Short mmCIF file of C-alpha atoms and ligand atoms in Angstrom, two decimals:
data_model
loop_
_atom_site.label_atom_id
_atom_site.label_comp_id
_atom_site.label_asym_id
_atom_site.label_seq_id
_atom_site.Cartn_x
_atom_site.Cartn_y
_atom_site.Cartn_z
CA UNK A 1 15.79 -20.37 -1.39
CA UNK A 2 13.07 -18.12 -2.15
CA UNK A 3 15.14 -16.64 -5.08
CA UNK A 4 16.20 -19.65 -6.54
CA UNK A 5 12.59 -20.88 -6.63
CA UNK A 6 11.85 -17.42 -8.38
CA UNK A 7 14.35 -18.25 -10.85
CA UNK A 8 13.11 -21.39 -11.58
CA UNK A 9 9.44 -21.12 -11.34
CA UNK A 10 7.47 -17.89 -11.19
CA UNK A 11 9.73 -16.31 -14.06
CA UNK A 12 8.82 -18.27 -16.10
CA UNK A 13 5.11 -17.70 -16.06
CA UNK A 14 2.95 -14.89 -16.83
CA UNK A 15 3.08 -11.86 -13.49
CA UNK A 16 -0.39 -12.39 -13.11
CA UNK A 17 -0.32 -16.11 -13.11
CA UNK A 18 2.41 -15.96 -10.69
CA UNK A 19 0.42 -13.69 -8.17
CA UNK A 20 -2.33 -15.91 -8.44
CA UNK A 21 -0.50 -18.79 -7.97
CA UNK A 22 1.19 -17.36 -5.14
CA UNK A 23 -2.10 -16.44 -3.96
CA UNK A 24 -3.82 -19.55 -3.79
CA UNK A 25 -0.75 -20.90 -1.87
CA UNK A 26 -0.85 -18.19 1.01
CA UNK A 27 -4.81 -18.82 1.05
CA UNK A 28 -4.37 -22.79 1.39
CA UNK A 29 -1.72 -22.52 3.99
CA UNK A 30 -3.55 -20.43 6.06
CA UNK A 31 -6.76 -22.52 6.15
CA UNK A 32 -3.93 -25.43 7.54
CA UNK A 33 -3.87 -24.56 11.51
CA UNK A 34 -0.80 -26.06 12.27
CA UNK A 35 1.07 -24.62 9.01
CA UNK A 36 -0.73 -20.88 9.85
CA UNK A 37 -0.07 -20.57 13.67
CA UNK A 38 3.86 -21.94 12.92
CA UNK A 39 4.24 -19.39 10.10
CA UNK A 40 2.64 -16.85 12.31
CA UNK A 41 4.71 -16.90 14.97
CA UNK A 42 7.82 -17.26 12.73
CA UNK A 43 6.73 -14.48 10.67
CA UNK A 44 4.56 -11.67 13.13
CA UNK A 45 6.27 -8.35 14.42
CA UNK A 46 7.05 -9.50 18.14
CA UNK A 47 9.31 -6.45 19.27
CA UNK A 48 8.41 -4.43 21.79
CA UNK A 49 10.22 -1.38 20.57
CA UNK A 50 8.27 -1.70 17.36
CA UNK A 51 5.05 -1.41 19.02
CA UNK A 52 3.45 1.76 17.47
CA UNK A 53 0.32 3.71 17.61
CA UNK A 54 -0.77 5.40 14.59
CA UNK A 55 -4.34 6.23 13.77
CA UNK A 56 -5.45 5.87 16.60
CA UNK A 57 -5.02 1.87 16.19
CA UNK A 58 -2.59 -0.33 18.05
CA UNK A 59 -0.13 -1.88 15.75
CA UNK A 60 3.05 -4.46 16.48
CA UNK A 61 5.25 -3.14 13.66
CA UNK A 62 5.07 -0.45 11.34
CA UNK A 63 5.31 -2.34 8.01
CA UNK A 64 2.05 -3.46 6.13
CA UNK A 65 0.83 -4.41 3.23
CA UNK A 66 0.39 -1.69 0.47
CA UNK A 67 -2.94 -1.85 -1.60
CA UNK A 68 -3.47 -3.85 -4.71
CA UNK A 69 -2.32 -6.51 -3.60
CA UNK A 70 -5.43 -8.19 -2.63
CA UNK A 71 -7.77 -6.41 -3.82
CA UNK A 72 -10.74 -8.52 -2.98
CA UNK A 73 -10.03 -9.22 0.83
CA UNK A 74 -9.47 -12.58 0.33
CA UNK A 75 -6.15 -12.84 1.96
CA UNK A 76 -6.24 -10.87 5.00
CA UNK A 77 -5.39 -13.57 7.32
CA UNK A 78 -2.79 -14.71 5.16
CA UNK A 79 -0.56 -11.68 4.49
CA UNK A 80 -1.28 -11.30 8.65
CA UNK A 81 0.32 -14.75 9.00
CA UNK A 82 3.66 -13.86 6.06
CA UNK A 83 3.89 -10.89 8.79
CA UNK A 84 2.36 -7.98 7.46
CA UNK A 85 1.45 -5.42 10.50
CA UNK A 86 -1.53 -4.14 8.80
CA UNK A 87 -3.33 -5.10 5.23
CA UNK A 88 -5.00 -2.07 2.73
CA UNK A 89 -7.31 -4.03 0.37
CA UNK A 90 -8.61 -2.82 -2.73
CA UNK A 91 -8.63 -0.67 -4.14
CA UNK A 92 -12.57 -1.08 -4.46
CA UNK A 93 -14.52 1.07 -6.38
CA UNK A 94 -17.92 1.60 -6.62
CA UNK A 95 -19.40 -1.25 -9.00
CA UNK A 96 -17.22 -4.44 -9.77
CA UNK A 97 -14.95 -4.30 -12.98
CA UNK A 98 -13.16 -6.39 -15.13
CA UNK A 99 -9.91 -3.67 -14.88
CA UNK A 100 -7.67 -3.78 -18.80
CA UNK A 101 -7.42 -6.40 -20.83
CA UNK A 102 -4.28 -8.64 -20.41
CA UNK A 103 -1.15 -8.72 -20.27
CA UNK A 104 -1.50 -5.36 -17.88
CA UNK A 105 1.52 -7.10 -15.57
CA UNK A 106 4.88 -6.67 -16.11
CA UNK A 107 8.50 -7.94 -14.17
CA UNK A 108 11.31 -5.80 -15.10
CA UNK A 109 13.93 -7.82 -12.78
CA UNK A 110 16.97 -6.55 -13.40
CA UNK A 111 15.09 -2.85 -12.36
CA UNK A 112 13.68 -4.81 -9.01
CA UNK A 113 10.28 -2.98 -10.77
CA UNK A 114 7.23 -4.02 -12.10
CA UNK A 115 4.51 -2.09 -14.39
CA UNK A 116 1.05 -2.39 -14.18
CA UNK A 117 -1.56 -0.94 -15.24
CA UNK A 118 -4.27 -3.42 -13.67
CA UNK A 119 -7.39 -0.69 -13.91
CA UNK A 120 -8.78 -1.79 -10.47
CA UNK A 121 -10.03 -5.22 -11.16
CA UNK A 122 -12.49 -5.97 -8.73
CA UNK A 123 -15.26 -7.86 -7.53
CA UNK A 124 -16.88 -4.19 -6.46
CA UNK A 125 -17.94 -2.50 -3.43
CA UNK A 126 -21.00 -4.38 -2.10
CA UNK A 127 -19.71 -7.82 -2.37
CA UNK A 128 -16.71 -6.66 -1.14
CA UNK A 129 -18.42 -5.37 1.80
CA UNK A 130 -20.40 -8.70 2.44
CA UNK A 131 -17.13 -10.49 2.11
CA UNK A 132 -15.40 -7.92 5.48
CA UNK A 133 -18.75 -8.46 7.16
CA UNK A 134 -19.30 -11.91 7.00
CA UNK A 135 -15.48 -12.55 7.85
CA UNK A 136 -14.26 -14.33 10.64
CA UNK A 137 -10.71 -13.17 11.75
CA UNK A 138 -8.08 -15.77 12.16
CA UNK A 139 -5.39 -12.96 13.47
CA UNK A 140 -5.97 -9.51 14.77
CA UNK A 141 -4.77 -7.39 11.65
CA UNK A 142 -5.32 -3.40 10.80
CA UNK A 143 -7.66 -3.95 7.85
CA UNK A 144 -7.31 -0.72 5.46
CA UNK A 145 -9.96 -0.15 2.95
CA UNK A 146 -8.83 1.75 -0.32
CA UNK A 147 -11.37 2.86 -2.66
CA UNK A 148 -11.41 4.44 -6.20
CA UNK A 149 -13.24 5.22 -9.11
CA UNK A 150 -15.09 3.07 -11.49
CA UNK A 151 -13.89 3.28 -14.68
CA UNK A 152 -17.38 4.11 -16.39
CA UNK A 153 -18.39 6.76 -14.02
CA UNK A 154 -17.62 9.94 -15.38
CA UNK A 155 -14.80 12.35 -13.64
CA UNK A 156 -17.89 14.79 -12.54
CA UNK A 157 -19.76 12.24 -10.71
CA UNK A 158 -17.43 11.06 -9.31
CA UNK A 159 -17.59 11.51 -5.73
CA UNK A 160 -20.80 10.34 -5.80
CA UNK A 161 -19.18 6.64 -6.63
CA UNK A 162 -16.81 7.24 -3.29
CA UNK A 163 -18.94 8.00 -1.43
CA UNK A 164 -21.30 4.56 -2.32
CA UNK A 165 -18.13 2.57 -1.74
CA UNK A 166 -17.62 4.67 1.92
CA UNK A 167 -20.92 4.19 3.12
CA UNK A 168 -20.56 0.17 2.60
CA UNK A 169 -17.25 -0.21 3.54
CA UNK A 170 -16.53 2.23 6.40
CA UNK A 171 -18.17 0.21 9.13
CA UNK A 172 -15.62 -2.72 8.26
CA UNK A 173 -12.70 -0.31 7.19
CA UNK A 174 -10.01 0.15 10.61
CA UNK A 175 -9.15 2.96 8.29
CA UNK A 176 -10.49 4.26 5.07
CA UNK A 177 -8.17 5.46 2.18
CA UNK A 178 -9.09 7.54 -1.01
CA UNK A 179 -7.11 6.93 -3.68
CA UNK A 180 -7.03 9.49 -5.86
CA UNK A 181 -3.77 8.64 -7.60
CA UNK A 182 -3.55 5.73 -9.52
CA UNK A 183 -2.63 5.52 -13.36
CA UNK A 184 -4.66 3.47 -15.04
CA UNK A 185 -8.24 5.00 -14.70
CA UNK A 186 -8.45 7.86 -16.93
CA UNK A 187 -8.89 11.21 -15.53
CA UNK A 188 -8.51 9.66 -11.80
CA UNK A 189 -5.66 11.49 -10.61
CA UNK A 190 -7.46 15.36 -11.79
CA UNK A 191 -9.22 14.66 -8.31
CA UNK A 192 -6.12 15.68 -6.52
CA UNK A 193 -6.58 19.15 -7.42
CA UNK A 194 -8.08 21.22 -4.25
CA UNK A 195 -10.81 21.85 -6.20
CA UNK A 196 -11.89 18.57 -6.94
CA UNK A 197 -9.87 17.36 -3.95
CA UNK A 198 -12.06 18.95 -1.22
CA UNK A 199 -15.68 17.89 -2.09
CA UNK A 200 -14.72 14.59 -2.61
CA UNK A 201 -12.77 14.03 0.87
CA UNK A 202 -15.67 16.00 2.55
CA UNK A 203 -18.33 13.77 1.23
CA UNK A 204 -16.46 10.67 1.80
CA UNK A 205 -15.69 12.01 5.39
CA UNK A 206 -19.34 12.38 6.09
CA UNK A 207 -20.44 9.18 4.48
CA UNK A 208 -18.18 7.27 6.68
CA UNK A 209 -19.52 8.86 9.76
CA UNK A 210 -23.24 8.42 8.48
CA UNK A 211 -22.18 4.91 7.71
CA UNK A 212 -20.36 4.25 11.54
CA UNK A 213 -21.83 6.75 13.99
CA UNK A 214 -20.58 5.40 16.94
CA UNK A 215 -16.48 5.49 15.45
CA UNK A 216 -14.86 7.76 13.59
CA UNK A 217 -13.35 5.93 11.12
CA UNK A 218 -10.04 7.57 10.23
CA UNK A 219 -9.39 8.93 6.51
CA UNK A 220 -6.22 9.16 4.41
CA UNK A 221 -5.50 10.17 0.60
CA UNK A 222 -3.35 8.34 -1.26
CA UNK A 223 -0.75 10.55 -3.65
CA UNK A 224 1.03 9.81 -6.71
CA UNK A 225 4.67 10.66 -6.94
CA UNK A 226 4.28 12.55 -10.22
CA UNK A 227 2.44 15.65 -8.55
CA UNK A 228 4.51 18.86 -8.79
CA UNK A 229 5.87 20.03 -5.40
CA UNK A 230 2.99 22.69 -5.13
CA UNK A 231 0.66 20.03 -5.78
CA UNK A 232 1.92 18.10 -2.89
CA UNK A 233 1.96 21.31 -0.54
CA UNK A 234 -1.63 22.01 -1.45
CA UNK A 235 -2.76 18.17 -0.81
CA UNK A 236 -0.95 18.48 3.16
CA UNK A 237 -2.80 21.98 3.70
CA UNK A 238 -5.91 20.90 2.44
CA UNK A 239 -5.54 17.89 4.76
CA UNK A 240 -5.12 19.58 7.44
CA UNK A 241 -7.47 21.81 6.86
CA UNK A 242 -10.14 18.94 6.35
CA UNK A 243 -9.45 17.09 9.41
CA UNK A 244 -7.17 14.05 7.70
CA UNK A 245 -6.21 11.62 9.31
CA UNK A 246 -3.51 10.44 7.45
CA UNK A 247 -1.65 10.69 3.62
CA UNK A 248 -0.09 7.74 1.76
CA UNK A 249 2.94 8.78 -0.47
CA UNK A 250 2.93 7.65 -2.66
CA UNK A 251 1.12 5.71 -5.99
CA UNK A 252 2.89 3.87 -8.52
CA UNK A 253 4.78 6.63 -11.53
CA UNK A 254 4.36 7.14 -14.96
CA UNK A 255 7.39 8.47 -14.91
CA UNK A 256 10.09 6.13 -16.15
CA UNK A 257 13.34 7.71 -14.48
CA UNK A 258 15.48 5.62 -12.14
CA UNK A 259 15.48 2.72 -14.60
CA UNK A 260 19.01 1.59 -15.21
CA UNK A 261 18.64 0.64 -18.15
CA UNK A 262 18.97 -2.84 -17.45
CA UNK A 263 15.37 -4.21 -18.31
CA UNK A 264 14.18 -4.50 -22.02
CA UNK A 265 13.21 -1.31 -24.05
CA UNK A 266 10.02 -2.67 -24.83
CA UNK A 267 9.09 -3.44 -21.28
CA UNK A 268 10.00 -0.40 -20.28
CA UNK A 269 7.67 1.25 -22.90
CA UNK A 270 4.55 -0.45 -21.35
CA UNK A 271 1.93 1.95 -20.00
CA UNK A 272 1.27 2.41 -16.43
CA UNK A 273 2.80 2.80 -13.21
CA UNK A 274 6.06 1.68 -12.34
CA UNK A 275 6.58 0.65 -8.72
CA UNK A 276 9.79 -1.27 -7.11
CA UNK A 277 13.14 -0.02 -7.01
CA UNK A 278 13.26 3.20 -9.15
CA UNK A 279 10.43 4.66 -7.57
CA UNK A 280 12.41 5.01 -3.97
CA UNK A 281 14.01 8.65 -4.45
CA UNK A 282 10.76 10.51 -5.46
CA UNK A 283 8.55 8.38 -2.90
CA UNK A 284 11.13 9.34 -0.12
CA UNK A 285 11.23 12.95 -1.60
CA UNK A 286 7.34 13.81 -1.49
CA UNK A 287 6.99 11.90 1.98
CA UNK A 288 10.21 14.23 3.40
CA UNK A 289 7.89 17.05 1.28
CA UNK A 290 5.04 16.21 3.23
CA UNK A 291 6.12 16.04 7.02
CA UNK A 292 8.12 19.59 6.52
CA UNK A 293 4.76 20.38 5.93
CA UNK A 294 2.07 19.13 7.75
CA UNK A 295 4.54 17.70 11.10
CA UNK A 296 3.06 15.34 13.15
CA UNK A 297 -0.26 17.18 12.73
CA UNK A 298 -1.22 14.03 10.59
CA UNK A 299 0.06 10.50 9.95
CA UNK A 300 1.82 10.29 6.88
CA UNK A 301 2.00 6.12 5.14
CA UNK A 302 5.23 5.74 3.17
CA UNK A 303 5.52 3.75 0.29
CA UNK A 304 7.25 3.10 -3.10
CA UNK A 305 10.53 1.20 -3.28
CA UNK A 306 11.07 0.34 -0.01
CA UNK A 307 13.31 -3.02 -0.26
CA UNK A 308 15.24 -3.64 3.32
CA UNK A 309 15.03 -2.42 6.74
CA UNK A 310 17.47 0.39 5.89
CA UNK A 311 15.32 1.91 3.03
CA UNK A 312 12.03 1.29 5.61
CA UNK A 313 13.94 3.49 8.39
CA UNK A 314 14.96 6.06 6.03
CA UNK A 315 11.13 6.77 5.68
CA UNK A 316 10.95 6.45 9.46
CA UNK A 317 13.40 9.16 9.65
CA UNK A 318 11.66 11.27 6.97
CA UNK A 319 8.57 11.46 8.84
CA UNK A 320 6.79 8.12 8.53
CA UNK A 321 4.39 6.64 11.43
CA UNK A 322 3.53 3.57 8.90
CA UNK A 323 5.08 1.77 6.29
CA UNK A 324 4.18 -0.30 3.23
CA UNK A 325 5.53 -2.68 0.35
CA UNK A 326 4.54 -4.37 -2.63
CA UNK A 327 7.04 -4.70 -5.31
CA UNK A 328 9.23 -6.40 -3.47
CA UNK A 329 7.77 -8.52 -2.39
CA UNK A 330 7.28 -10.35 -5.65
CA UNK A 331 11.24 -10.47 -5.51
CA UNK A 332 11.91 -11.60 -1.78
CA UNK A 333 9.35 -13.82 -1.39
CA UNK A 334 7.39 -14.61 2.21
CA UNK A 335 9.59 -13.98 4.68
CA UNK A 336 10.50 -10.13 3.63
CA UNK A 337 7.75 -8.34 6.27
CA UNK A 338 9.80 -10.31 8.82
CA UNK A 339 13.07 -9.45 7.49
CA UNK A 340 12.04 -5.35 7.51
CA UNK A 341 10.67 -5.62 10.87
CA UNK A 342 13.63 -7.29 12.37
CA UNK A 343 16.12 -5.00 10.61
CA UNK A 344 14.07 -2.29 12.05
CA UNK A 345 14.14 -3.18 15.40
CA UNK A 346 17.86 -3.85 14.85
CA UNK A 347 18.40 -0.38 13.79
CA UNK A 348 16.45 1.50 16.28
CA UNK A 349 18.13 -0.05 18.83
CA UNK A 350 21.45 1.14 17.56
CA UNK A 351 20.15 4.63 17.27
CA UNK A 352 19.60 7.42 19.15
CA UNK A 353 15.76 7.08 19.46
CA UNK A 354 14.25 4.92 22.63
CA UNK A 355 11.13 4.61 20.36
CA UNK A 356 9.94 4.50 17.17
CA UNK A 357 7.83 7.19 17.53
CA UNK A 358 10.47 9.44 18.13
CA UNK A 359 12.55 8.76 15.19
CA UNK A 360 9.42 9.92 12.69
CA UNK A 361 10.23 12.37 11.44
CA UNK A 362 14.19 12.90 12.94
CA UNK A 363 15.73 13.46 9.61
CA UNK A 364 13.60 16.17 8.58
CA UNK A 365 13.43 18.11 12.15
CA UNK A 366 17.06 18.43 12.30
CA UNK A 367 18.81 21.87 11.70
CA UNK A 368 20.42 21.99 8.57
C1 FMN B 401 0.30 -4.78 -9.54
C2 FMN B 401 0.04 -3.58 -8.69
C3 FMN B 401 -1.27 -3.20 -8.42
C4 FMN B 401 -1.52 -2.10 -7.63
N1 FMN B 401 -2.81 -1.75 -7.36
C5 FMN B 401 -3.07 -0.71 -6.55
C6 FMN B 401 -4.39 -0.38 -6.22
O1 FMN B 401 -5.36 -1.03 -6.62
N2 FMN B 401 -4.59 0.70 -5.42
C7 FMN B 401 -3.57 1.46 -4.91
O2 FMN B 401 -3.81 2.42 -4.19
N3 FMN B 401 -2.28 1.14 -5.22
C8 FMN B 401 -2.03 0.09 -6.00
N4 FMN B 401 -0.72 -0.23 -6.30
C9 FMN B 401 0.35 0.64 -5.80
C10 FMN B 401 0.99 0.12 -4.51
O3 FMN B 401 0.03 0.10 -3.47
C11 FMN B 401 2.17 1.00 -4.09
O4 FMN B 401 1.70 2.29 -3.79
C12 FMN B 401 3.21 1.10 -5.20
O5 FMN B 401 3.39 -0.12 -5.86
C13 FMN B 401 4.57 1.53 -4.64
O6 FMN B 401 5.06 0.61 -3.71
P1 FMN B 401 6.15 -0.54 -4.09
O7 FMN B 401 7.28 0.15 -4.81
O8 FMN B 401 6.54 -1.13 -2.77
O9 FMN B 401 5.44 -1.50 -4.95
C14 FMN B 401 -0.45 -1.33 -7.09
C15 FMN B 401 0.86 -1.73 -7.35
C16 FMN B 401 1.12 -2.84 -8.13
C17 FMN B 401 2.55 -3.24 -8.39
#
């Protein structure tokens, strides 16, 4: 059904008419009590063997929504009710922004991918802020806040801008995520190295506690898949060393493998990150990178082409507490966070594993 409307409607418009179209729809229905508590209970994580905890938070399901999405917190309650577990808005950066100039969205459908390179549009850090505080939950949901640079503050100073957006947005934040690793700000992903890496996590880490003192709010880093193996090894022991609580592999590539070659060369040739479908080997690579690593010593998020329930266990398997999705989500339409989380359940109960918690990680643990 979904598909067919797809087809028919949102292809034919601009991407980021679509979204926003889309958008308004989820926010309308949701405001409609009858609509929002059938969709909920149609849509919500409601198996017990899914029940997870990670980050110190309760969660029913492991599958959420990834950042970017809404990047205003306008829709919390709404992606809640389509069935996301838990919601990361943003990212936020410091002051609001206008992001690129259009067209900065692209569909390449017959990849199941998109390109973007957005530039963090967003209304900003303090309104965002007033917008968490003043908000009145509908549904229980993890709320993860992801923040980033502004595009005008230069690469030096640029903790300084995290740590702005960390003091305002901690004490609404259930956890806090620094990304570090998206394309489209220039000079944003440098911060990954240790050396710009560690000042900035350690400043954000105490701004959120200045910020909350009665909670520690836990803190991730978000990684792009383009980082050399060594990179990645150095971003888990510097995590560990700093406390972490969690990483999130991984960002949206620049890279442009795992195309078919299906979509149009001159889509393909847009700058930014790809995300969807050709993204899944590398994203699964870096997260199987990462818990070899670091273990269970800290929560690893993962992310980038996950599609179905089997591609969302393989990351279960290759050391993932949490989950997340975007792309597809354009391409499967409202009823995909159900679809994951029932195909999860589905396979863990045909597995080995009485939990999920003990089938993080599985793949990688095994003897070779
Ligand atoms: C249009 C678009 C905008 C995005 N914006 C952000 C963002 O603001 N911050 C962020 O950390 N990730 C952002 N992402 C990356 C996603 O959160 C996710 O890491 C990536 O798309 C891989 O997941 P997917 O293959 O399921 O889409 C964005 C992705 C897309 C497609």
């Amino acid at each position: 059904m979904y598909k067919l409307f797809f087809r028919l409607v949102f292809r034919r418009m601009d991407p980021e008419r679509a979204h926003h179209l889309a958008f308004r729809w989820i926010r309308l229905a949701v405001r409609v009590p009858v609509l929002r508590t059938f969709l909920a209970a149609a849509l919500a994580p409601r198996y017990k063997e899914l029940r997870t905890e990670a980050l110190g938070l309760r969660m029913h399901g492991p599958f959420g929504l990834a950042a970017g999405f809404d990047k205003n917190a306008v829709a919390i309650d709404g992606m809640s009710m389509l069935g996301f577990d838990h919601v990361e808005i943003g990212t936020v950066t410091g002051e609001a922004q206008p992001g690129n100039p259009k067209k900065r969205l692209f569909r390449l459908v017959a990849d199941r991918a998109l390109i973007n390179r957005m530039g963090f549009n967003n209304d900003g850090s303090l309104a965002v802020a007033a917008r968490l505080a003043s908000r009145t939950p509908v549904f229980r949901t993890v709320v993860g806040v992801n923040i980033g640079k502004t595009k005008v503050v230069p690469e030096e100073e640029a903790a300084g801008d995290y740590v702005k957006s960390a003091e305002r947005l901690a004490p609404h934040a259930d956890y806090l995520v620094v990304n570090v690793s998206s394309p489209n700000t220039p000079g944003l992903r440098n911060l990954q190295a240790t050396e710009a890496l560690r000042p900035l996590l350690s400043g954000v880490r105490e701004a959120a506690d200045r910020a909350v003192p009665g909670r520690r709010v836990p803190l991730l880093v978000k990684i792009a898949p383009d980082l050399a193996d060594e990179d990645v090894d150095a971003v888990a022991d510097l995590a560990v060393e700093l406390g972490l609580d969690g990483i999130i592999a991984t960002n949206t590539t620049i890279a442009r493998e795992g195309l078919g070659l299906k979509s149009e060369p001159s889509l393909v040739k847009e700058t930014g990150g790809l995300s969807g479908a050709p993204l899944k080997a590398r994203s699964l690579e870096v997260l199987r990178r990462l818990y070899a690593r670091v273990g269970d010593r800290i929560t690893l998020v993962g992310v980038g082409g996950i599609e179905d329930a089997e591609d969302a266990w393989q990351r279960i398997l290759a050391g993932a507490t949490l989950i997340q999705g975007y792309s597809a989500f354009i391409y499967q339409g409202p009823f995909w966070a159900r679809t994951i989380h029932k195909g999860l359940a589905a396979r863990l109960r045909t597995s080995p594993y009485a939990t999920l918690a003990d089938a993080v990680g599985a793949d990688v643990r095994k003897p070779a």
